[in-house]
Amino acid sequence: MRASGRYDDEMRKVTIETGILTHAEGSCLISCGNTQVICAASLGQRVPIFRRNTGLGWVTAEYAMLPRATNTRNRRESLDGRPSGRTFEIQRLIGRALRSCVHAASLGERQINIDCDVINADGGTRCAAITGAWIALRMAIDQLRENGTLTHDPLTHQMAAVSCGVVGGNAILDLEFSEDSEAETDANFVINDSGGLIEVQCSSEKVPFTDESLAQMLALARAGTETLFGIQKAALAN
Amino acid sequence: MRASGRYDDEMRKVTIETGILTHAEGSCLISCGNTQVICAASLGQRVPIFRRNTGLGWVTAEYAMLPRATNTRNRRESLDGRPSGRTFEIQRLIGRALRSCVHAASLGERQINIDCDVINADGGTRCAAITGAWIALRMAIDQLRENGTLTHDPLTHQMAAVSCGVVGGNAILDLEFSEDSEAETDANFVINDSGGLIEVQCSSEKVPFTDESLAQMLALARAGTETLFGIQKAALAN
Amino acid sequence: MRASGRYDDEMRKVTIETGILTHAEGSCLISCGNTQVICAASLGQRVPIFRRNTGLGWVTAEYAMLPRATNTRNRRESLDGRPSGRTFEIQRLIGRALRSCVHAASLGERQINIDCDVINADGGTRCAAITGAWIALRMAIDQLRENGTLTHDPLTHQMAAVSCGVVGGNAILDLEFSEDSEAETDANFVINDSGGLIEVQCSSEKVPFTDESLAQMLALARAGTETLFGIQKAALAN
Amino acid sequence: MRASGRYDDEMRKVTIETGILTHAEGSCLISCGNTQVICAASLGQRVPIFRRNTGLGWVTAEYAMLPRATNTRNRRESLDGRPSGRTFEIQRLIGRALRSCVHAASLGERQINIDCDVINADGGTRCAAITGAWIALRMAIDQLRENGTLTHDPLTHQMAAVSCGVVGGNAILDLEFSEDSEAETDANFVINDSGGLIEVQCSSEKVPFTDESLAQMLALARAGTETLFGIQKAALAN
Amino acid sequence: MRASGRYDDEMRKVTIETGILTHAEGSCLISCGNTQVICAASLGQRVPIFRRNTGLGWVTAEYAMLPRATNTRNRRESLDGRPSGRTFEIQRLIGRALRSCVHAASLGERQINIDCDVINADGGTRCAAITGAWIALRMAIDQLRENGTLTHDPLTHQMAAVSCGVVGGNAILDLEFSEDSEAETDANFVINDSGGLIEVQCSSEKVPFTDESLAQMLALARAGTETLFGIQKAALAN
Amino acid sequence: MRASGRYDDEMRKVTIETGILTHAEGSCLISCGNTQVICAASLGQRVPIFRRNTGLGWVTAEYAMLPRATNTRNRRESLDGRPSGRTFEIQRLIGRALRSCVHAASLGERQINIDCDVINADGGTRCAAITGAWIALRMAIDQLRENGTLTHDPLTHQMAAVSCGVVGGNAILDLEFSEDSEAETDANFVINDSGGLIEVQCSSEKVPFTDESLAQMLALARAGTETLFGIQKAALAN
């Protein structure tokens, strides 16, 4: 059993509250243990230059933390004049992951902007953001279908993300912050509901990892995302 | 009766939920009708240069909106490289107001950072931010007193803020967005629990205003802040 | 009598020299005691996006200080990459005030840019800027009327601004810097020649203020702006 | 055989020319086919704040492209006021990878800055940068050992990186640009000379990938980095 | 005779009004025809890093234009987030020129900041700025000598600057804007009162220039700066 | 003989390797002793606003140094959010010089972007950049002529640049860094193959210079650029 009192393959409690933003086409507050992220989907004005006049849609994402989402207050990025490298890396991951389950021609030449704002951070914020962002995207697309803008559903798959790590030689699922800062290896997996791998990011933090630990983490991640698919479905059913 | 169905002197329903951020020394979610603001107080590392070696404390504030707090998505200020003029104006107001009820020498040479992040915007966000920020500040100072850092209470007054306006020649209290955008005059009042005026900001939007309408709005604001003082006390009592 | 040797209701000597910029459509150097501001009105190329194809005009303002307008040299804002919060607050006030006396449809879909650059600062720079900016705007509009561009005068009112404060419990008019830094309350009033209130901004600096002191300052401001209207008229008559 | 005329497991020709910068403590020009990167190691003045007074060293990296390294000229990032998200992502990867083979205490409280500047880009620039950066780092550390600054070698491993991808269902090694833009899956592997995995980054570009294709790419990457270890050794032996 | 009605070797009327800034250690308004520049010298807090603990002083300069100094309004550089290339070029020239007549050790480890702000621009602003900046610097140093801070005069020379050009094959002195925009060659000369050349900058605008025209312009510049030395002396004598 | 072992009128060894960038329309690596600069010419998308619909072309230049081109590593300008004043000054010089030998109407309404990136710096980087940039420009224009885009050659002259200085009272040619930092006077000359002067920039660094030393440096520069014309021709002939 881990320092957190959880089993190696045990996720934290996950809840998803939909519709928390009064203006957004889709929104939710996702909580994974003490990590909380507000996810919003906004129907944008127009697609990026490289998509103009192609008939193809685009999904993009931005990620940020409230200054006091963390133990020590973080300086607002608006004062630095630019998002940090970590922010860029995370929001590029979220956007890339979401686009993997959108059929661009069915979406048509329109853009959906995803905003993921972390309210409380306790590890796994980027994975919670992806899992919640998929909900917001699903809701925004449903609205486009209900109002007749879209005749076909451009969302080809359900998708979720979960973190894994190696601590003391053991592969574990869904790290909270105290585990994350001690892990020898840190990984994030984005998987769709057909079992297709969307993104695997695995970094050695203290010691290199092996093919075996990569395989073990991948197995844990498959189980974890299965759990998340159920929670996503239940949240949308409400 | 107004378009919102409220009486001229009727405020929207206000609720304050304290302790919503796991890491902050003080925090709350304040809701004024559909307007919602997360307020956090963080004990800072050190005071600004002009306060160094003076023995005097400092309180400062930052204000922001989530991109989809509004009807149309707003570009993140971190991408523009700087907060907007409106943001600067509001956060200067919040900081100035809070400092008016803090005894700098009793606080000692330490800084408290206030963060006000608007989740949903429907008019009156700066007033909600001030009213909620006072709660966060109160909680953070209480913590400093409980852990023995402060022997005297530096918070000299309770304080709240409310908007007023003139619509169709009538002075009204606590404008929501649809009223705000039609108002001839737009005003914000910050008042303490001794009835002292902290800040009066009154702008003609469509037609100049008179001494009489200024006096009427001031009277409404005094009534409104009395109501808010009660809600603040109840929130802290929980 | 005050530290400055003036009576409570006595303004500093105000002079306005018109036409000091060789290129601008309207310009003046306004001096209020030792405070000196160059005000320029420039006919702009086009209106902001939200005014395009509306037939309505726009007036906007920018404000800055020369680095050595103050006792200690200030760093140029071009080096910080952005105007300060104080600058934003002031230029938003100037623009809002000027627009209150312009009939947007009569101006037609064109923009007038106002630039207020402080050469010497000794208190009251934003009020001097507004009073001088009105002169520059008046001159620019006169030129548009003289060359036949405008058939109706879009300037509906004359307008001026003055500061007031409470020092030692007394309301006083037109604070210079040494008074400003000691004032318990600091206020700015923008008033038009019909006596209509355009903007009232009143902040407690050291102690909260009362309805009475607000009323006293308002009365002083009405007298002060009457004086300024006469000086403005004389300057234009030359 | 692939469009490039190479076998699936065939790398492009790789050459490493050391010492090309007259001032740097370590430097090389690495060519992988038409991709060319200048890598430099500079002994820095001091460690980042979080490493001060810890006795531990730090290695950090920056990555950039000359404007005309690519088919279409890219705007210089100095004009945008910030590196792009892609740049941040790559330079964070390079720094993280290099730190994985440095024993921080043996390096002592000093920083080594790695600069990777792409002269010509034809796919695989980040992997070439890592492989070349290791050479520059090795040279800079050798100099510190030769001049007696370091008594122990802080470099614990040799390290290299290579890209893989899935094109038409086949896993292939070392993609050039024309292959990269058609790949269904795109991956980068950083591996050390003990076979330890340092970083695995695998993204679906067009279709999700499977455990099998991940395993195939990993096997190709292991073979590719073995080849690179030999080329690195030969370059240093000259 | 030229389009301006002046002889080839005739300068515009130059006036220098000293002491126009109430706070600066030295200041003047220099007018060269319609070109007007406010020059200020401020005693700075400390020298740049490369001069710390050397006992040597430093003089640096900044240059800017009011937005409506020119025929068409210029965007403020504070909004662009940086001074333009032209601004950088000019202020580097002014600083370099002034340092050429300051004995750094006699000044001692203190910095003097020079600010040159163009009020009206009609050609030759950088030369007017240098000539006026020397006056401001002279005044500031005189103040340091009068209050006993300096025992020796660090100002080794008097210095002035003037523009020349080739128009229609003729070398002419002190170009105004209409001449400047037609000139085949454009040059600026900074010369001290011993006849020493401080800076020669000569650019072909339309056709290359010859050794002969360079020599002719240099002769005109020597005559022009002699005139300016007299005007500088008279201004200081008042 | 100088510290460098060269005669006063002796240039360093200059080599020019063309075609080093795979994508650029024209490119070279120019080496002047230890100074090395990569020069690229890119055919741009469109001309600046002031050239639109004029039928006239434009040539512009950018200049940068790799961080470790110098003895001490320089911070990347992309992190400062803007190029330095020195960078602006140099790239403005390069662009101005190149435009002096281009017939804008023959080029037609198209832009050529020149990039000069210093790999190793040992004095004279701006002169090497100009001499190499002319080669890149020549190659790009030749390509436009070969593919039939241009029917007339818009390049009117060959052009090169060289630095001179005064050290110990002697005028010397082509300063390397160690000489440059000791020079009393520092000068750069841009000259075309008809002997026309394009740019003369001469600054006193330690003592003012005389007409005689200016003339001596000019003579050295004429000889130096003659040598460079030969090297340019040979490089293009290969």
Short mmCIF file of N, CA and C in Angstrom, two decimals, chain C residues 90-174:
data_model
loop_
_atom_site.label_atom_id
_atom_site.label_comp_id
_atom_site.label_asym_id
_atom_site.label_seq_id
_atom_site.Cartn_x
_atom_site.Cartn_y
_atom_site.Cartn_z
N ILE C 90 -5.88 56.60 -15.64
CA ILE C 90 -6.04 58.01 -15.99
C ILE C 90 -6.50 58.18 -17.42
N GLN C 91 -5.91 57.44 -18.34
CA GLN C 91 -6.30 57.68 -19.73
C GLN C 91 -7.69 57.15 -20.04
N ARG C 92 -8.12 56.14 -19.32
CA ARG C 92 -9.50 55.70 -19.47
C ARG C 92 -10.47 56.78 -18.97
N LEU C 93 -10.09 57.44 -17.88
CA LEU C 93 -10.91 58.53 -17.35
C LEU C 93 -11.01 59.68 -18.35
N ILE C 94 -9.87 60.07 -18.91
CA ILE C 94 -9.88 61.20 -19.86
C ILE C 94 -10.76 60.88 -21.07
N GLY C 95 -10.59 59.71 -21.63
CA GLY C 95 -11.38 59.33 -22.80
C GLY C 95 -12.87 59.29 -22.51
N ARG C 96 -13.22 58.68 -21.38
CA ARG C 96 -14.63 58.57 -21.00
C ARG C 96 -15.24 59.95 -20.82
N ALA C 97 -14.50 60.84 -20.16
CA ALA C 97 -15.00 62.19 -19.92
C ALA C 97 -15.23 62.93 -21.23
N LEU C 98 -14.27 62.87 -22.14
CA LEU C 98 -14.41 63.60 -23.41
C LEU C 98 -15.58 63.06 -24.23
N ARG C 99 -15.73 61.74 -24.23
CA ARG C 99 -16.84 61.18 -25.01
C ARG C 99 -18.20 61.63 -24.50
N SER C 100 -18.26 62.01 -23.19
CA SER C 100 -19.55 62.42 -22.63
C SER C 100 -20.04 63.73 -23.24
N CYS C 101 -19.17 64.50 -23.88
CA CYS C 101 -19.64 65.76 -24.48
C CYS C 101 -19.52 65.74 -26.00
N VAL C 102 -19.45 64.54 -26.58
CA VAL C 102 -19.41 64.43 -28.04
C VAL C 102 -20.62 63.66 -28.53
N HIS C 103 -21.31 64.20 -29.51
CA HIS C 103 -22.43 63.52 -30.13
C HIS C 103 -21.85 62.65 -31.25
N ALA C 104 -21.84 61.31 -31.00
CA ALA C 104 -21.08 60.39 -31.85
C ALA C 104 -21.58 60.40 -33.30
N ALA C 105 -22.88 60.54 -33.50
CA ALA C 105 -23.40 60.52 -34.87
C ALA C 105 -23.02 61.79 -35.63
N SER C 106 -23.00 62.91 -34.93
CA SER C 106 -22.61 64.16 -35.59
C SER C 106 -21.12 64.15 -35.94
N LEU C 107 -20.32 63.49 -35.13
CA LEU C 107 -18.90 63.40 -35.44
C LEU C 107 -18.69 62.54 -36.68
N GLY C 108 -19.59 61.57 -36.87
CA GLY C 108 -19.45 60.67 -38.01
C GLY C 108 -18.38 59.63 -37.73
N GLU C 109 -18.25 58.67 -38.62
CA GLU C 109 -17.37 57.54 -38.34
C GLU C 109 -15.91 57.92 -38.47
N ARG C 110 -15.44 58.71 -37.56
CA ARG C 110 -14.02 59.07 -37.50
C ARG C 110 -13.57 59.13 -36.05
N GLN C 111 -12.29 58.95 -35.85
CA GLN C 111 -11.75 58.92 -34.48
C GLN C 111 -10.87 60.12 -34.24
N ILE C 112 -10.96 60.67 -33.04
CA ILE C 112 -10.02 61.70 -32.62
C ILE C 112 -9.20 61.15 -31.47
N ASN C 113 -7.87 61.18 -31.64
CA ASN C 113 -6.95 60.73 -30.60
C ASN C 113 -6.47 61.92 -29.79
N ILE C 114 -6.60 61.81 -28.49
CA ILE C 114 -6.12 62.87 -27.60
C ILE C 114 -4.85 62.37 -26.92
N ASP C 115 -3.81 63.19 -26.93
CA ASP C 115 -2.58 62.86 -26.21
C ASP C 115 -2.32 63.91 -25.14
N CYS C 116 -2.15 63.44 -23.91
CA CYS C 116 -1.85 64.34 -22.81
C CYS C 116 -0.50 63.95 -22.24
N ASP C 117 0.49 64.80 -22.40
CA ASP C 117 1.84 64.50 -21.94
C ASP C 117 2.26 65.51 -20.88
N VAL C 118 2.52 65.00 -19.70
CA VAL C 118 2.84 65.86 -18.57
C VAL C 118 4.32 66.24 -18.63
N ILE C 119 4.59 67.55 -18.66
CA ILE C 119 5.95 68.07 -18.71
C ILE C 119 6.48 68.29 -17.30
N ASN C 120 5.66 68.90 -16.47
CA ASN C 120 6.00 69.12 -15.06
C ASN C 120 4.80 68.69 -14.21
N ALA C 121 5.06 67.93 -13.15
CA ALA C 121 3.97 67.41 -12.32
C ALA C 121 4.05 68.00 -10.93
N ASP C 122 2.96 68.63 -10.49
CA ASP C 122 2.87 69.13 -9.11
C ASP C 122 1.44 68.96 -8.60
N GLY C 123 0.87 67.76 -8.82
CA GLY C 123 -0.49 67.50 -8.36
C GLY C 123 -1.52 67.90 -9.40
N GLY C 124 -2.61 67.13 -9.48
CA GLY C 124 -3.72 67.50 -10.36
C GLY C 124 -3.45 67.31 -11.83
N THR C 125 -2.52 66.41 -12.20
CA THR C 125 -2.20 66.27 -13.62
C THR C 125 -3.37 65.72 -14.43
N ARG C 126 -4.15 64.79 -13.85
CA ARG C 126 -5.25 64.24 -14.66
C ARG C 126 -6.34 65.27 -14.90
N CYS C 127 -6.57 66.15 -13.91
CA CYS C 127 -7.59 67.19 -14.09
C CYS C 127 -7.11 68.23 -15.10
N ALA C 128 -5.86 68.65 -14.99
CA ALA C 128 -5.31 69.58 -15.98
C ALA C 128 -5.38 68.97 -17.37
N ALA C 129 -5.10 67.66 -17.45
CA ALA C 129 -5.14 66.98 -18.75
C ALA C 129 -6.55 67.03 -19.35
N ILE C 130 -7.56 66.79 -18.55
CA ILE C 130 -8.94 66.80 -19.07
C ILE C 130 -9.32 68.21 -19.52
N THR C 131 -8.99 69.21 -18.70
CA THR C 131 -9.35 70.59 -19.03
C THR C 131 -8.63 71.04 -20.32
N GLY C 132 -7.37 70.66 -20.45
CA GLY C 132 -6.62 71.01 -21.66
C GLY C 132 -7.05 70.18 -22.86
N ALA C 133 -7.36 68.91 -22.62
CA ALA C 133 -7.78 68.05 -23.72
C ALA C 133 -9.07 68.55 -24.36
N TRP C 134 -9.94 69.11 -23.53
CA TRP C 134 -11.18 69.64 -24.11
C TRP C 134 -10.87 70.76 -25.10
N ILE C 135 -9.88 71.60 -24.75
CA ILE C 135 -9.45 72.68 -25.66
C ILE C 135 -8.93 72.10 -26.98
N ALA C 136 -8.06 71.09 -26.88
CA ALA C 136 -7.49 70.50 -28.09
C ALA C 136 -8.60 69.89 -28.95
N LEU C 137 -9.54 69.23 -28.29
CA LEU C 137 -10.66 68.61 -29.02
C LEU C 137 -11.52 69.69 -29.70
N ARG C 138 -11.80 70.76 -28.97
CA ARG C 138 -12.58 71.89 -29.51
C ARG C 138 -11.91 72.43 -30.78
N MET C 139 -10.58 72.60 -30.72
CA MET C 139 -9.85 73.15 -31.86
C MET C 139 -9.89 72.21 -33.07
N ALA C 140 -9.73 70.91 -32.80
CA ALA C 140 -9.74 69.94 -33.89
C ALA C 140 -11.10 69.88 -34.56
N ILE C 141 -12.15 69.95 -33.74
CA ILE C 141 -13.50 69.90 -34.31
C ILE C 141 -13.80 71.19 -35.07
N ASP C 142 -13.32 72.31 -34.54
CA ASP C 142 -13.50 73.58 -35.28
C ASP C 142 -12.85 73.49 -36.66
N GLN C 143 -11.68 72.86 -36.71
CA GLN C 143 -11.01 72.74 -38.00
C GLN C 143 -11.84 71.89 -38.97
N LEU C 144 -12.44 70.80 -38.43
CA LEU C 144 -13.29 69.95 -39.27
C LEU C 144 -14.53 70.70 -39.76
N ARG C 145 -15.01 71.61 -38.93
CA ARG C 145 -16.17 72.39 -39.36
C ARG C 145 -15.75 73.44 -40.38
N GLU C 146 -14.61 74.06 -40.14
CA GLU C 146 -14.15 75.10 -41.07
C GLU C 146 -13.85 74.55 -42.46
N ASN C 147 -13.30 73.34 -42.50
CA ASN C 147 -12.99 72.78 -43.83
C ASN C 147 -14.18 72.01 -44.41
N GLY C 148 -15.33 72.12 -43.75
CA GLY C 148 -16.56 71.57 -44.33
C GLY C 148 -16.78 70.09 -44.11
N THR C 149 -15.89 69.44 -43.38
CA THR C 149 -16.07 68.01 -43.14
C THR C 149 -17.30 67.77 -42.29
N LEU C 150 -17.50 68.63 -41.28
CA LEU C 150 -18.66 68.48 -40.40
C LEU C 150 -19.64 69.64 -40.63
N THR C 151 -20.90 69.30 -40.71
CA THR C 151 -21.91 70.36 -40.89
C THR C 151 -22.55 70.74 -39.56
N HIS C 152 -22.59 69.81 -38.62
CA HIS C 152 -23.10 70.11 -37.28
C HIS C 152 -21.97 70.00 -36.28
N ASP C 153 -22.07 70.74 -35.21
CA ASP C 153 -21.04 70.68 -34.17
C ASP C 153 -21.31 69.48 -33.27
N PRO C 154 -20.44 68.49 -33.24
CA PRO C 154 -20.68 67.32 -32.39
C PRO C 154 -20.35 67.58 -30.91
N LEU C 155 -19.76 68.73 -30.60
CA LEU C 155 -19.38 68.98 -29.22
C LEU C 155 -20.56 69.61 -28.50
N THR C 156 -21.18 68.85 -27.62
CA THR C 156 -22.44 69.30 -27.01
C THR C 156 -22.24 70.19 -25.80
N HIS C 157 -21.07 70.08 -25.15
CA HIS C 157 -20.85 70.83 -23.92
C HIS C 157 -19.40 71.25 -23.80
N GLN C 158 -19.20 72.27 -22.98
CA GLN C 158 -17.88 72.59 -22.49
C GLN C 158 -17.65 71.75 -21.24
N MET C 159 -16.41 71.42 -20.95
CA MET C 159 -16.17 70.51 -19.83
C MET C 159 -14.83 70.82 -19.19
N ALA C 160 -14.74 70.64 -17.88
CA ALA C 160 -13.46 70.84 -17.18
C ALA C 160 -13.42 69.92 -15.97
N ALA C 161 -12.24 69.80 -15.38
CA ALA C 161 -12.06 68.91 -14.23
C ALA C 161 -11.19 69.58 -13.20
N VAL C 162 -11.44 69.23 -11.95
CA VAL C 162 -10.65 69.80 -10.87
C VAL C 162 -10.55 68.78 -9.74
N SER C 163 -9.45 68.84 -8.99
CA SER C 163 -9.31 67.94 -7.85
C SER C 163 -9.72 68.65 -6.57
N CYS C 164 -10.18 67.86 -5.60
CA CYS C 164 -10.46 68.38 -4.27
C CYS C 164 -9.88 67.38 -3.27
N GLY C 165 -9.86 67.76 -2.00
CA GLY C 165 -9.38 66.83 -1.00
C GLY C 165 -9.82 67.28 0.37
N VAL C 166 -9.60 66.41 1.33
CA VAL C 166 -9.84 66.78 2.72
C VAL C 166 -8.49 66.72 3.44
N VAL C 167 -8.09 67.88 3.98
CA VAL C 167 -6.82 67.95 4.71
C VAL C 167 -7.12 68.52 6.09
N GLY C 168 -6.76 67.82 7.13
CA GLY C 168 -7.02 68.30 8.49
C GLY C 168 -8.51 68.52 8.72
N GLY C 169 -9.35 67.72 8.03
CA GLY C 169 -10.79 67.84 8.21
C GLY C 169 -11.44 68.87 7.33
N ASN C 170 -10.66 69.72 6.65
CA ASN C 170 -11.21 70.75 5.77
C ASN C 170 -11.21 70.31 4.32
N ALA C 171 -12.32 70.59 3.65
CA ALA C 171 -12.35 70.35 2.21
C ALA C 171 -11.61 71.49 1.53
N ILE C 172 -10.70 71.15 0.60
CA ILE C 172 -9.95 72.18 -0.12
C ILE C 172 -9.96 71.89 -1.62
N LEU C 173 -9.70 72.95 -2.39
CA LEU C 173 -9.81 72.89 -3.85
C LEU C 173 -8.42 72.86 -4.48
N ASP C 174 -8.27 72.04 -5.52
CA ASP C 174 -7.09 72.09 -6.40
C ASP C 174 -5.79 71.83 -5.63
#
